[in-house]
Short mmCIF file of C-alpha atoms in Angstrom, two decimals:
data_model
loop_
_atom_site.label_atom_id
_atom_site.label_comp_id
_atom_site.label_asym_id
_atom_site.label_seq_id
_atom_site.Cartn_x
_atom_site.Cartn_y
_atom_site.Cartn_z
CA UNK R 1 -0.05 -8.67 -4.98
CA UNK R 2 -1.28 -5.38 -6.40
CA UNK R 3 -3.63 -7.22 -8.78
CA UNK R 4 -4.86 -9.42 -5.95
CA UNK R 5 -5.55 -6.40 -3.75
CA UNK R 6 -7.58 -4.74 -6.50
CA UNK R 7 -9.54 -7.96 -7.08
CA UNK R 8 -10.33 -8.15 -3.38
CA UNK R 9 -11.75 -4.61 -3.52
CA UNK R 10 -13.66 -5.17 -6.75
CA UNK R 11 -14.11 -8.89 -7.48
CA UNK R 12 -15.60 -8.33 -10.96
CA UNK R 13 -13.38 -6.03 -13.02
CA UNK R 14 -11.74 -5.40 -16.38
CA UNK R 15 -7.99 -5.50 -17.01
CA UNK R 16 -8.02 -1.80 -17.92
CA UNK R 17 -9.60 -0.96 -14.57
CA UNK R 18 -6.88 -2.99 -12.84
CA UNK R 19 -4.30 -1.05 -14.86
CA UNK R 20 -5.76 2.26 -13.68
CA UNK R 21 -5.74 1.09 -10.07
CA UNK R 22 -2.24 -0.40 -10.08
CA UNK R 23 -0.24 1.37 -12.78
CA UNK R 24 0.94 -2.00 -14.09
CA UNK R 25 1.14 -2.72 -17.81
CA UNK R 26 -1.71 -4.62 -19.44
CA UNK R 27 0.68 -7.41 -20.48
CA UNK R 28 1.69 -7.91 -16.84
CA UNK R 29 -1.91 -7.86 -15.70
CA UNK R 30 -2.95 -10.42 -18.34
CA UNK R 31 -0.08 -12.71 -17.28
CA UNK R 32 -1.26 -12.54 -13.69
CA UNK R 33 -4.91 -13.06 -14.66
CA UNK R 34 -4.01 -15.99 -16.94
CA UNK R 35 -2.11 -17.64 -14.10
CA UNK R 36 -4.99 -17.08 -11.70
CA UNK R 37 -7.43 -18.43 -14.29
CA UNK R 38 -5.36 -21.60 -14.74
CA UNK R 39 -5.45 -22.14 -10.98
CA UNK R 40 -9.22 -21.64 -10.83
CA UNK R 41 -9.06 -18.44 -8.80
CA UNK R 42 -10.33 -16.09 -11.50
CA UNK R 43 -12.86 -16.67 -14.25
CA UNK R 44 -13.18 -14.72 -17.50
CA UNK R 45 -16.87 -13.86 -17.90
CA UNK R 46 -17.39 -12.52 -21.42
CA UNK R 47 -15.80 -15.10 -23.74
CA UNK R 48 -14.52 -12.23 -25.90
CA UNK R 49 -11.00 -11.25 -26.91
CA UNK R 50 -11.52 -7.57 -26.03
CA UNK R 51 -13.26 -5.79 -23.18
CA UNK R 52 -13.16 -8.89 -21.03
CA UNK R 53 -14.41 -8.96 -17.47
CA UNK R 54 -12.81 -11.12 -14.84
CA UNK R 55 -14.41 -12.47 -11.69
CA UNK R 56 -12.43 -13.37 -8.58
CA UNK R 57 -14.44 -16.59 -8.24
CA UNK R 58 -12.80 -18.09 -5.17
CA UNK R 59 -13.15 -14.85 -3.23
CA UNK R 60 -16.82 -14.56 -4.13
CA UNK R 61 -17.32 -18.20 -3.20
CA UNK R 62 -15.82 -17.62 0.25
CA UNK R 63 -17.95 -14.51 0.77
CA UNK R 64 -21.14 -16.35 -0.13
CA UNK R 65 -20.53 -19.47 1.98
CA UNK R 66 -23.27 -20.21 4.48
CA UNK R 67 -25.45 -17.40 3.23
CA UNK R 68 -29.08 -17.83 2.48
CA UNK R 69 -31.32 -15.51 0.49
CA UNK R 70 -33.72 -13.45 2.58
CA UNK R 71 -37.24 -14.83 2.48
#
């Protein structure tokens, strides 16, 4: 839940930033993020092994529903 709360506050974030916000270990955070990625809730954005950024895709999708760009 701590990871989820941080993602809700900052939907694009690194694992190290989540660690700073939650105090959880990086291995725990990566397990949570891997599980969320498998379920399609989070997407890894960089394609790298280090310094990865994660996006809380489903949350962003909900926030952008029925929105139109200003003309």
